mmCIF file of C-alpha atoms and ligand atoms in Angstrom:
data_model
loop_
_atom_site.group_PDB
_atom_site.id
_atom_site.type_symbol
_atom_site.label_atom_id
_atom_site.label_comp_id
_atom_site.label_asym_id
_atom_site.label_seq_id
_atom_site.Cartn_x
_atom_site.Cartn_y
_atom_site.Cartn_z
ATOM 1 C CA UNK A 1 -13.486 22.585 -8.381
ATOM 2 C CA UNK A 2 -15.052 19.272 -9.303
ATOM 3 C CA UNK A 3 -16.862 17.102 -6.516
ATOM 4 C CA UNK A 4 -14.665 14.121 -6.299
ATOM 5 C CA UNK A 5 -16.065 10.156 -5.327
ATOM 6 C CA UNK A 6 -14.625 6.652 -4.954
ATOM 7 C CA UNK A 7 -16.820 5.198 -7.013
ATOM 8 C CA UNK A 8 -15.791 0.907 -6.567
ATOM 9 C CA UNK A 9 -12.938 -1.125 -5.222
ATOM 10 C CA UNK A 10 -11.205 -4.377 -6.176
ATOM 11 C CA UNK A 11 -8.366 -6.064 -4.603
ATOM 12 C CA UNK A 12 -6.480 -9.362 -5.505
ATOM 13 C CA UNK A 13 -3.803 -10.809 -3.376
ATOM 14 C CA UNK A 14 -1.731 -14.190 -5.793
ATOM 15 C CA UNK A 15 -2.512 -17.959 -5.582
ATOM 16 C CA UNK A 16 1.055 -19.060 -3.862
ATOM 17 C CA UNK A 17 -0.079 -18.697 -0.456
ATOM 18 C CA UNK A 18 3.579 -18.822 2.232
ATOM 19 C CA UNK A 19 3.906 -19.432 5.164
ATOM 20 C CA UNK A 20 6.477 -18.862 7.817
ATOM 21 C CA UNK A 21 7.266 -22.547 7.781
ATOM 22 C CA UNK A 22 8.410 -21.833 4.498
ATOM 23 C CA UNK A 23 11.037 -19.401 6.048
ATOM 24 C CA UNK A 24 12.238 -21.166 8.629
ATOM 25 C CA UNK A 25 12.562 -24.385 6.686
ATOM 26 C CA UNK A 26 15.553 -22.063 4.739
ATOM 27 C CA UNK A 27 17.703 -19.440 7.357
ATOM 28 C CA UNK A 28 17.949 -18.800 11.299
ATOM 29 C CA UNK A 29 14.870 -17.506 12.220
ATOM 30 C CA UNK A 30 10.598 -18.826 13.330
ATOM 31 C CA UNK A 31 7.581 -19.259 13.812
ATOM 32 C CA UNK A 32 7.505 -17.136 16.946
ATOM 33 C CA UNK A 33 10.155 -14.083 16.251
ATOM 34 C CA UNK A 34 8.060 -13.265 12.463
ATOM 35 C CA UNK A 35 4.972 -13.054 14.801
ATOM 36 C CA UNK A 36 6.470 -11.658 17.953
ATOM 37 C CA UNK A 37 7.789 -8.935 15.921
ATOM 38 C CA UNK A 38 5.799 -8.371 12.988
ATOM 39 C CA UNK A 39 2.502 -10.089 13.129
ATOM 40 C CA UNK A 40 2.647 -11.395 9.875
ATOM 41 C CA UNK A 41 1.675 -15.213 9.936
ATOM 42 C CA UNK A 42 1.591 -15.973 5.752
ATOM 43 C CA UNK A 43 1.429 -13.569 2.551
ATOM 44 C CA UNK A 44 1.784 -14.580 -0.806
ATOM 45 C CA UNK A 45 4.258 -15.207 -3.344
ATOM 46 C CA UNK A 46 3.479 -14.401 -7.379
ATOM 47 C CA UNK A 47 4.449 -17.288 -9.686
ATOM 48 C CA UNK A 48 7.266 -17.192 -11.734
ATOM 49 C CA UNK A 49 5.221 -15.872 -14.941
ATOM 50 C CA UNK A 50 3.178 -14.227 -12.892
ATOM 51 C CA UNK A 51 3.956 -9.452 -12.520
ATOM 52 C CA UNK A 52 2.583 -6.811 -10.743
ATOM 53 C CA UNK A 53 1.091 -5.975 -14.083
ATOM 54 C CA UNK A 54 -0.940 -8.866 -14.056
ATOM 55 C CA UNK A 55 -1.993 -8.269 -10.347
ATOM 56 C CA UNK A 56 -3.538 -5.033 -11.128
ATOM 57 C CA UNK A 57 -5.900 -6.793 -13.657
ATOM 58 C CA UNK A 58 -7.089 -9.690 -11.411
ATOM 59 C CA UNK A 59 -7.979 -6.714 -8.811
ATOM 60 C CA UNK A 60 -9.422 -4.417 -12.206
ATOM 61 C CA UNK A 61 -11.646 -7.683 -12.281
ATOM 62 C CA UNK A 62 -12.457 -8.035 -8.827
ATOM 63 C CA UNK A 63 -13.498 -4.614 -8.951
ATOM 64 C CA UNK A 64 -15.516 -5.197 -12.141
ATOM 65 C CA UNK A 65 -17.365 -8.450 -10.761
ATOM 66 C CA UNK A 66 -18.680 -6.487 -7.194
ATOM 67 C CA UNK A 67 -19.165 -2.965 -8.764
ATOM 68 C CA UNK A 68 -19.614 -3.624 -12.635
ATOM 69 C CA UNK A 69 -17.960 -1.271 -13.825
ATOM 70 C CA UNK A 70 -17.456 0.060 -18.018
ATOM 71 C CA UNK A 71 -13.389 0.798 -18.323
ATOM 72 C CA UNK A 72 -13.804 2.195 -21.401
ATOM 73 C CA UNK A 73 -14.482 5.652 -20.715
ATOM 74 C CA UNK A 74 -11.795 6.202 -17.937
ATOM 75 C CA UNK A 75 -9.336 8.474 -19.300
ATOM 76 C CA UNK A 76 -6.713 8.012 -16.578
ATOM 77 C CA UNK A 77 -5.130 5.143 -15.600
ATOM 78 C CA UNK A 78 -2.243 5.523 -12.838
ATOM 79 C CA UNK A 79 -0.655 2.838 -11.220
ATOM 80 C CA UNK A 80 2.572 3.119 -7.834
ATOM 81 C CA UNK A 81 4.466 0.766 -7.551
ATOM 82 C CA UNK A 82 8.558 -0.204 -7.202
ATOM 83 C CA UNK A 83 7.735 -3.592 -8.566
ATOM 84 C CA UNK A 84 7.038 -2.353 -12.523
ATOM 85 C CA UNK A 85 7.247 -5.240 -14.744
ATOM 86 C CA UNK A 86 8.832 -3.498 -16.920
ATOM 87 C CA UNK A 87 11.479 -0.585 -16.640
ATOM 88 C CA UNK A 88 8.816 1.079 -19.616
ATOM 89 C CA UNK A 89 6.599 0.354 -21.163
ATOM 90 C CA UNK A 90 5.046 1.522 -17.579
ATOM 91 C CA UNK A 91 2.615 -0.507 -16.031
ATOM 92 C CA UNK A 92 -1.076 1.948 -16.189
ATOM 93 C CA UNK A 93 0.191 2.158 -20.129
ATOM 94 C CA UNK A 94 -0.322 -2.004 -20.793
ATOM 95 C CA UNK A 95 -2.918 -2.272 -17.909
ATOM 96 C CA UNK A 96 -4.891 0.758 -20.222
ATOM 97 C CA UNK A 97 -4.540 -2.164 -23.640
ATOM 98 C CA UNK A 98 -5.497 -5.176 -21.185
ATOM 99 C CA UNK A 99 -8.611 -4.151 -19.501
ATOM 100 C CA UNK A 100 -9.840 -2.663 -23.467
ATOM 101 C CA UNK A 101 -9.480 1.570 -22.477
ATOM 102 C CA UNK A 102 -10.069 2.693 -25.497
ATOM 103 C CA UNK A 103 -8.096 6.204 -24.315
ATOM 104 C CA UNK A 104 -6.250 7.856 -20.918
ATOM 105 C CA UNK A 105 -3.042 8.966 -20.033
ATOM 106 C CA UNK A 106 -1.268 6.132 -18.045
ATOM 107 C CA UNK A 107 2.121 7.275 -15.146
ATOM 108 C CA UNK A 108 3.587 4.546 -13.313
ATOM 109 C CA UNK A 109 4.854 6.752 -9.898
ATOM 110 C CA UNK A 110 7.652 5.138 -7.182
ATOM 111 C CA UNK A 111 6.807 6.038 -4.219
ATOM 112 C CA UNK A 112 6.830 2.699 -2.549
ATOM 113 C CA UNK A 113 4.752 1.696 0.757
ATOM 114 C CA UNK A 114 3.395 5.317 0.283
ATOM 115 C CA UNK A 115 2.673 5.196 -3.021
ATOM 116 C CA UNK A 116 -1.090 4.240 -2.997
ATOM 117 C CA UNK A 117 -2.223 7.048 -0.834
ATOM 118 C CA UNK A 118 0.020 9.585 -3.682
ATOM 119 C CA UNK A 119 -2.037 8.399 -6.211
ATOM 120 C CA UNK A 120 -4.951 8.789 -5.048
ATOM 121 C CA UNK A 121 -3.637 12.912 -3.757
ATOM 122 C CA UNK A 122 -3.269 12.925 -7.593
ATOM 123 C CA UNK A 123 -6.264 11.249 -8.792
ATOM 124 C CA UNK A 124 -8.242 13.580 -6.267
ATOM 125 C CA UNK A 125 -6.717 17.030 -7.984
ATOM 126 C CA UNK A 126 -7.089 15.507 -11.630
ATOM 127 C CA UNK A 127 -10.319 15.453 -11.071
ATOM 128 C CA UNK A 128 -11.243 18.811 -9.356
ATOM 129 C CA UNK A 129 -9.413 20.553 -11.385
ATOM 130 C CA UNK A 130 -11.472 19.732 -14.272
ATOM 131 C CA UNK A 131 -8.104 17.521 -16.204
ATOM 132 C CA UNK A 132 -10.273 14.131 -16.028
ATOM 133 C CA UNK A 133 -13.280 12.301 -14.730
ATOM 134 C CA UNK A 134 -12.260 9.325 -14.530
ATOM 135 C CA UNK A 135 -9.620 7.744 -12.363
ATOM 136 C CA UNK A 136 -8.654 4.583 -11.729
ATOM 137 C CA UNK A 137 -6.034 4.386 -9.431
ATOM 138 C CA UNK A 138 -3.643 1.333 -8.359
ATOM 139 C CA UNK A 139 -1.412 0.363 -5.721
ATOM 140 C CA UNK A 140 0.448 -2.739 -6.318
ATOM 141 C CA UNK A 141 3.231 -5.226 -6.285
ATOM 142 C CA UNK A 142 5.068 -8.805 -6.444
ATOM 143 C CA UNK A 143 7.819 -7.819 -3.693
ATOM 144 C CA UNK A 144 8.522 -11.641 -4.191
ATOM 145 C CA UNK A 145 10.562 -10.173 -7.303
ATOM 146 C CA UNK A 146 13.667 -7.858 -5.825
ATOM 147 C CA UNK A 147 13.241 -9.992 -2.384
ATOM 148 C CA UNK A 148 16.955 -11.930 -1.074
ATOM 149 C CA UNK A 149 14.911 -14.848 0.661
ATOM 150 C CA UNK A 150 18.617 -15.150 2.342
ATOM 151 C CA UNK A 151 18.167 -12.027 4.287
ATOM 152 C CA UNK A 152 16.303 -12.404 6.965
ATOM 153 C CA UNK A 153 15.760 -8.659 7.890
ATOM 154 C CA UNK A 154 13.669 -8.132 4.860
ATOM 155 C CA UNK A 155 12.538 -11.587 3.024
ATOM 156 C CA UNK A 156 10.082 -12.933 6.291
ATOM 157 C CA UNK A 157 7.732 -8.961 6.115
ATOM 158 C CA UNK A 158 7.072 -8.735 2.300
ATOM 159 C CA UNK A 159 4.724 -10.794 -0.089
ATOM 160 C CA UNK A 160 2.349 -10.072 -3.606
ATOM 161 C CA UNK A 161 -0.879 -8.382 -3.963
ATOM 162 C CA UNK A 162 -3.254 -5.410 -5.267
ATOM 163 C CA UNK A 163 -5.621 -3.477 -5.141
ATOM 164 C CA UNK A 164 -7.771 -0.244 -7.016
ATOM 165 C CA UNK A 165 -9.736 1.859 -6.668
ATOM 166 C CA UNK A 166 -12.063 4.134 -8.697
ATOM 167 C CA UNK A 167 -12.238 7.710 -8.924
ATOM 168 C CA UNK A 168 -14.400 9.489 -10.337
ATOM 169 C CA UNK A 169 -16.387 12.979 -10.845
ATOM 170 C CA UNK A 170 -19.659 13.842 -8.384
ATOM 171 C CA UNK A 171 -22.589 15.060 -9.681
ATOM 172 C CA UNK A 172 -24.005 14.816 -6.348
ATOM 173 C CA UNK A 173 -21.148 14.896 -2.818
ATOM 174 C CA UNK A 174 -17.393 15.361 -2.818
ATOM 175 C CA UNK A 175 -15.969 12.349 -0.525
ATOM 176 C CA UNK A 176 -12.550 12.551 -1.502
ATOM 177 C CA UNK A 177 -11.283 15.402 1.730
ATOM 178 C CA UNK A 178 -7.548 16.797 1.971
ATOM 179 C CA UNK A 179 -4.293 15.229 1.746
ATOM 180 C CA UNK A 180 -0.664 15.947 3.192
ATOM 181 C CA UNK A 181 2.472 14.811 2.273
ATOM 182 C CA UNK A 182 5.809 15.208 2.874
ATOM 183 C CA UNK A 183 9.242 12.751 2.796
ATOM 184 C CA UNK A 184 12.786 12.960 4.557
ATOM 185 C CA UNK A 185 15.203 11.893 1.061
ATOM 186 C CA UNK A 186 18.266 11.804 3.518
ATOM 187 C CA UNK A 187 17.836 8.674 4.884
ATOM 188 C CA UNK A 188 17.421 7.644 0.667
ATOM 189 C CA UNK A 189 19.532 5.322 2.360
ATOM 190 C CA UNK A 190 16.913 3.632 5.199
ATOM 191 C CA UNK A 191 15.442 1.612 2.083
ATOM 192 C CA UNK A 192 16.198 1.420 -0.863
ATOM 193 C CA UNK A 193 16.445 -0.758 -4.054
ATOM 194 C CA UNK A 194 19.258 0.295 -6.546
ATOM 195 C CA UNK A 195 21.469 -0.073 -9.423
ATOM 196 C CA UNK A 196 23.686 1.765 -8.231
ATOM 197 C CA UNK A 197 25.983 2.483 -5.392
ATOM 198 C CA UNK A 198 25.069 5.440 -3.539
ATOM 199 C CA UNK A 199 22.455 7.422 -2.444
ATOM 200 C CA UNK A 200 22.204 11.015 -3.049
ATOM 201 C CA UNK A 201 24.298 12.504 0.304
ATOM 202 C CA UNK A 202 26.761 9.623 -1.136
ATOM 203 C CA UNK A 203 25.902 7.008 2.051
ATOM 204 C CA UNK A 204 26.909 4.551 0.446
ATOM 205 C CA UNK A 205 24.572 0.913 -0.672
ATOM 206 C CA UNK A 206 24.496 -2.577 -2.919
ATOM 207 C CA UNK A 207 22.918 -2.906 -6.061
ATOM 208 C CA UNK A 208 22.622 -5.734 -5.996
ATOM 209 C CA UNK A 209 19.714 -5.462 -7.528
ATOM 210 C CA UNK A 210 17.849 -6.426 -3.555
ATOM 211 C CA UNK A 211 15.186 -4.592 -1.549
ATOM 212 C CA UNK A 212 17.499 -3.752 1.641
ATOM 213 C CA UNK A 213 15.943 -2.389 4.678
ATOM 214 C CA UNK A 214 17.825 -0.634 8.401
ATOM 215 C CA UNK A 215 14.865 -1.768 10.444
ATOM 216 C CA UNK A 216 15.620 -0.378 12.811
ATOM 217 C CA UNK A 217 15.635 3.059 12.001
ATOM 218 C CA UNK A 218 12.692 2.731 8.916
ATOM 219 C CA UNK A 219 10.691 1.663 12.642
ATOM 220 C CA UNK A 220 12.636 5.016 14.825
ATOM 221 C CA UNK A 221 11.146 6.828 11.949
ATOM 222 C CA UNK A 222 8.191 5.799 10.677
ATOM 223 C CA UNK A 223 6.291 5.689 14.758
ATOM 224 C CA UNK A 224 6.922 9.446 15.318
ATOM 225 C CA UNK A 225 5.933 9.981 11.039
ATOM 226 C CA UNK A 226 2.689 8.273 11.299
ATOM 227 C CA UNK A 227 1.331 9.565 14.085
ATOM 228 C CA UNK A 228 1.938 12.771 13.797
ATOM 229 C CA UNK A 229 0.217 11.860 10.375
ATOM 230 C CA UNK A 230 -2.740 11.427 11.362
ATOM 231 C CA UNK A 231 -3.264 13.862 13.722
ATOM 232 C CA UNK A 232 -1.570 16.629 11.400
ATOM 233 C CA UNK A 233 -4.507 14.811 8.488
ATOM 234 C CA UNK A 234 -7.145 14.893 11.111
ATOM 235 C CA UNK A 235 -6.863 18.357 12.272
ATOM 236 C CA UNK A 236 -6.513 19.638 7.747
ATOM 237 C CA UNK A 237 -10.005 18.192 7.950
ATOM 238 C CA UNK A 238 -11.385 19.593 11.105
ATOM 239 C CA UNK A 239 -11.622 16.478 12.195
ATOM 240 C CA UNK A 240 -10.538 14.837 16.114
ATOM 241 C CA UNK A 241 -9.165 11.408 16.074
ATOM 242 C CA UNK A 242 -12.896 10.392 17.792
ATOM 243 C CA UNK A 243 -15.194 12.070 14.823
ATOM 244 C CA UNK A 244 -12.614 9.152 11.940
ATOM 245 C CA UNK A 245 -14.307 6.034 12.675
ATOM 246 C CA UNK A 246 -11.782 3.837 10.652
ATOM 247 C CA UNK A 247 -7.967 4.026 10.264
ATOM 248 C CA UNK A 248 -6.072 1.864 7.649
ATOM 249 C CA UNK A 249 -1.921 2.531 8.110
ATOM 250 C CA UNK A 250 0.113 1.429 5.736
ATOM 251 C CA UNK A 251 1.019 -2.577 7.436
ATOM 252 C CA UNK A 252 4.431 -1.913 7.554
ATOM 253 C CA UNK A 253 4.344 -3.606 11.519
ATOM 254 C CA UNK A 254 1.320 -5.371 13.232
ATOM 255 C CA UNK A 255 2.926 -4.457 16.240
ATOM 256 C CA UNK A 256 3.719 -0.713 15.070
ATOM 257 C CA UNK A 257 0.778 0.013 14.251
ATOM 258 C CA UNK A 258 -0.233 -0.923 17.833
ATOM 259 C CA UNK A 259 2.585 1.289 19.897
ATOM 260 C CA UNK A 260 0.962 3.984 17.128
ATOM 261 C CA UNK A 261 -2.600 3.621 18.163
ATOM 262 C CA UNK A 262 -1.079 3.461 21.847
ATOM 263 C CA UNK A 263 0.010 6.302 21.783
ATOM 264 C CA UNK A 264 -3.218 8.007 21.259
ATOM 265 C CA UNK A 265 -5.944 6.368 22.115
ATOM 266 C CA UNK A 266 -7.484 5.382 19.426
ATOM 267 C CA UNK A 267 -8.605 1.170 20.022
ATOM 268 C CA UNK A 268 -7.758 -0.563 17.573
ATOM 269 C CA UNK A 269 -10.620 -2.066 16.393
ATOM 270 C CA UNK A 270 -10.491 0.825 15.325
ATOM 271 C CA UNK A 271 -7.211 -0.174 12.837
ATOM 272 C CA UNK A 272 -8.490 -1.937 9.728
ATOM 273 C CA UNK A 273 -4.770 -4.028 8.915
ATOM 274 C CA UNK A 274 -4.015 -6.251 5.534
ATOM 275 C CA UNK A 275 -0.273 -7.232 7.445
ATOM 276 C CA UNK A 276 -1.090 -10.088 9.482
ATOM 277 C CA UNK A 277 -2.439 -12.503 6.363
ATOM 278 C CA UNK A 278 -0.340 -10.712 3.482
ATOM 279 C CA UNK A 279 3.287 -9.625 4.884
ATOM 280 C CA UNK A 280 4.223 -5.582 4.068
ATOM 281 C CA UNK A 281 2.524 -5.982 0.112
ATOM 282 C CA UNK A 282 4.172 -2.445 0.037
ATOM 283 C CA UNK A 283 1.378 -0.374 -2.629
ATOM 284 C CA UNK A 284 -0.576 -2.653 -2.397
ATOM 285 C CA UNK A 285 -0.965 -2.431 1.869
ATOM 286 C CA UNK A 286 -3.701 0.413 1.925
ATOM 287 C CA UNK A 287 -5.644 -0.640 -1.469
ATOM 288 C CA UNK A 288 -5.706 -4.546 0.159
ATOM 289 C CA UNK A 289 -6.791 -3.555 3.327
ATOM 290 C CA UNK A 290 -9.808 -1.368 2.444
ATOM 291 C CA UNK A 291 -10.593 -3.665 0.142
ATOM 292 C CA UNK A 292 -11.034 -6.301 2.719
ATOM 293 C CA UNK A 293 -12.918 -4.626 4.878
ATOM 294 C CA UNK A 294 -15.762 -2.983 2.926
ATOM 295 C CA UNK A 295 -16.064 -6.911 1.181
ATOM 296 C CA UNK A 296 -16.185 -8.434 5.206
ATOM 297 C CA UNK A 297 -18.149 -5.089 6.511
ATOM 298 C CA UNK A 298 -15.877 -3.747 9.019
ATOM 299 C CA UNK A 299 -15.237 -0.839 6.366
ATOM 300 C CA UNK A 300 -18.790 0.489 5.992
ATOM 301 C CA UNK A 301 -21.031 3.057 3.764
ATOM 302 C CA UNK A 302 -20.279 6.258 5.783
ATOM 303 C CA UNK A 303 -17.296 5.965 7.287
ATOM 304 C CA UNK A 304 -15.122 8.457 8.029
ATOM 305 C CA UNK A 305 -11.198 7.351 6.627
ATOM 306 C CA UNK A 306 -7.636 7.833 7.537
ATOM 307 C CA UNK A 307 -5.066 6.091 4.473
ATOM 308 C CA UNK A 308 -2.074 6.553 5.433
ATOM 309 C CA UNK A 309 1.524 5.475 4.234
ATOM 310 C CA UNK A 310 4.721 5.696 4.212
ATOM 311 C CA UNK A 311 8.092 3.608 3.657
ATOM 312 C CA UNK A 312 11.206 4.198 0.909
ATOM 313 C CA UNK A 313 12.754 7.658 -0.270
ATOM 314 C CA UNK A 314 11.101 7.692 3.019
ATOM 315 C CA UNK A 315 8.241 9.297 2.149
ATOM 316 C CA UNK A 316 4.488 9.255 3.936
ATOM 317 C CA UNK A 317 1.348 10.806 1.734
ATOM 318 C CA UNK A 318 -1.736 10.154 3.308
ATOM 319 C CA UNK A 319 -5.793 11.284 2.856
ATOM 320 C CA UNK A 320 -9.186 11.009 3.887
ATOM 321 C CA UNK A 321 -12.274 9.945 2.042
ATOM 322 C CA UNK A 322 -15.985 9.344 3.430
ATOM 323 C CA UNK A 323 -16.652 5.470 2.359
ATOM 324 C CA UNK A 324 -19.327 5.355 -0.325
ATOM 325 C CA UNK A 325 -18.900 1.471 -1.117
HETATM 326 O O1 UT7 B 1 7.504 -1.141 4.722
HETATM 327 C C1 UT7 B 1 8.248 0.918 4.992
HETATM 328 C C2 UT7 B 1 8.581 0.800 5.530
HETATM 329 N N1 UT7 B 1 9.090 -0.112 6.755
HETATM 330 C C3 UT7 B 1 8.576 -0.091 8.306
HETATM 331 O O2 UT7 B 1 7.509 0.585 8.707
HETATM 332 C C4 UT7 B 1 9.566 -1.166 8.405
HETATM 333 C C5 UT7 B 1 9.453 -0.870 10.311
HETATM 334 N N2 UT7 B 1 10.524 -1.666 11.299
HETATM 335 C C6 UT7 B 1 10.051 -2.809 11.353
HETATM 336 O O3 UT7 B 1 9.333 -3.038 11.247
HETATM 337 C C7 UT7 B 1 11.593 -3.719 12.408
HETATM 338 O O4 UT7 B 1 12.313 -2.464 12.452
HETATM 339 C C8 UT7 B 1 11.451 -5.239 12.274
HETATM 340 C C9 UT7 B 1 10.150 -6.101 11.941
HETATM 341 C C10 UT7 B 1 11.889 -5.228 10.069
HETATM 342 C C11 UT7 B 1 12.663 -5.483 12.658
HETATM 343 O O5 UT7 B 1 12.344 -5.971 14.216
HETATM 344 P P1 UT7 B 1 13.401 -5.281 15.233
HETATM 345 O O6 UT7 B 1 12.872 -5.981 16.657
HETATM 346 O O7 UT7 B 1 13.587 -3.574 15.361
HETATM 347 O O8 UT7 B 1 14.162 -6.359 14.950
HETATM 348 P P2 UT7 B 1 15.600 -5.506 14.596
HETATM 349 O O9 UT7 B 1 16.107 -5.030 13.296
HETATM 350 O O10 UT7 B 1 15.924 -4.260 15.863
HETATM 351 O O11 UT7 B 1 16.124 -7.014 15.324
HETATM 352 C C12 UT7 B 1 16.951 -7.788 16.413
HETATM 353 C C13 UT7 B 1 17.376 -9.724 15.641
HETATM 354 C C14 UT7 B 1 18.380 -8.581 15.373
HETATM 355 O O12 UT7 B 1 19.866 -9.748 16.143
HETATM 356 P P3 UT7 B 1 21.247 -8.623 17.534
HETATM 357 O O13 UT7 B 1 21.206 -8.023 16.595
HETATM 358 O O14 UT7 B 1 19.904 -8.559 18.533
HETATM 359 O O15 UT7 B 1 21.025 -10.339 17.673
HETATM 360 C C15 UT7 B 1 18.914 -9.792 14.084
HETATM 361 O O16 UT7 B 1 18.814 -10.259 13.865
HETATM 362 O O17 UT7 B 1 16.178 -9.414 15.414
HETATM 363 C C16 UT7 B 1 17.899 -10.187 14.214
HETATM 364 N N3 UT7 B 1 16.367 -10.402 13.278
HETATM 365 C C17 UT7 B 1 15.986 -11.503 13.273
HETATM 366 N N4 UT7 B 1 16.139 -13.019 13.766
HETATM 367 C C18 UT7 B 1 15.423 -13.656 13.299
HETATM 368 C C19 UT7 B 1 16.922 -9.217 12.635
HETATM 369 N N5 UT7 B 1 15.556 -10.058 11.725
HETATM 370 C C20 UT7 B 1 15.420 -11.729 11.872
HETATM 371 C C21 UT7 B 1 14.707 -12.258 11.629
HETATM 372 N N6 UT7 B 1 13.986 -14.314 12.897
HETATM 373 N N7 UT7 B 1 13.533 -12.918 10.099
#
């Protein structure tokens, strides 16, 4: 098995800052409700002509500025997103062209908020097995394009952003370790964006192209899944939770993170989140928090990290990494 490492990271959020007052003026909601129930203070929305592929491009440019990486010999591009610019061509193939990558495979993955951890797991497998040597892994969303701005249950939650890591074959040390993943398709109707009016088990849903969520049902599943997932991921890597330096869970709700961390006896200082300043950015939330953590020194070289995403499907995925950035 080839050794795998993370060589560089980057992230980007669009310029359109939206605070909670934006929703107060349009809907029956309040800054107080949003902060108390979710921890969200603000989020950023892409402009009318700005799409997920654009956010990915800027995240890659941030990575290039910070680490001076060369994209030309990347041999696989993975983009985790539920808000691709087109159904086809996929975002990954458009990035191949735009980033000047000479010859690469290009795949979009649709596992919503767990997508980035799934994509890292796939990249690890592709490099470890020798199929690829240099893989760009994006987590990116323009959730503002699929929000129903009349639905207070969902519209206050989401934001737009992109994050990216460059994973490579390493001659020296393996720093990308074991993963966990799972799904419960029977709960598909609790969180969806659909063009069809029912899911596999026949349950009726709205075929309107907007994201819908049964917040209470997903919350119940998420607290159990996150708590169990982190414990399983630590155990699979031969670690106790105390051995982990930083946890980067999907940022769906700050109150949820507080409750799970309290239950597991983990101090919140160990939690690297992106929910409070960016909202729930779905597939982007984990790489965004990681990238910001590296930038502001919260995440240090040598830290043992547990990343874990969860969301629509319902799906979850986590991976253990030694931070090399
Ligand atoms: O990212 C993928 C995974 N997603 C998640 O993990 C999200 C999990 N769910 C959550 O984070 C929370 O369930 C939410 C933040 C979405 C909602 O918070 P909650 O404390 O579970 O609220 P709720 O849905 O139980 O609603 C409580 C009340 C309801 O009113 P009634 O029925 O008690 O009269 C809602 O209608 O709050 C009402 N409500 C609101 N009130 C003001 C719902 N949204 C709003 C709002 N402003 N924006």
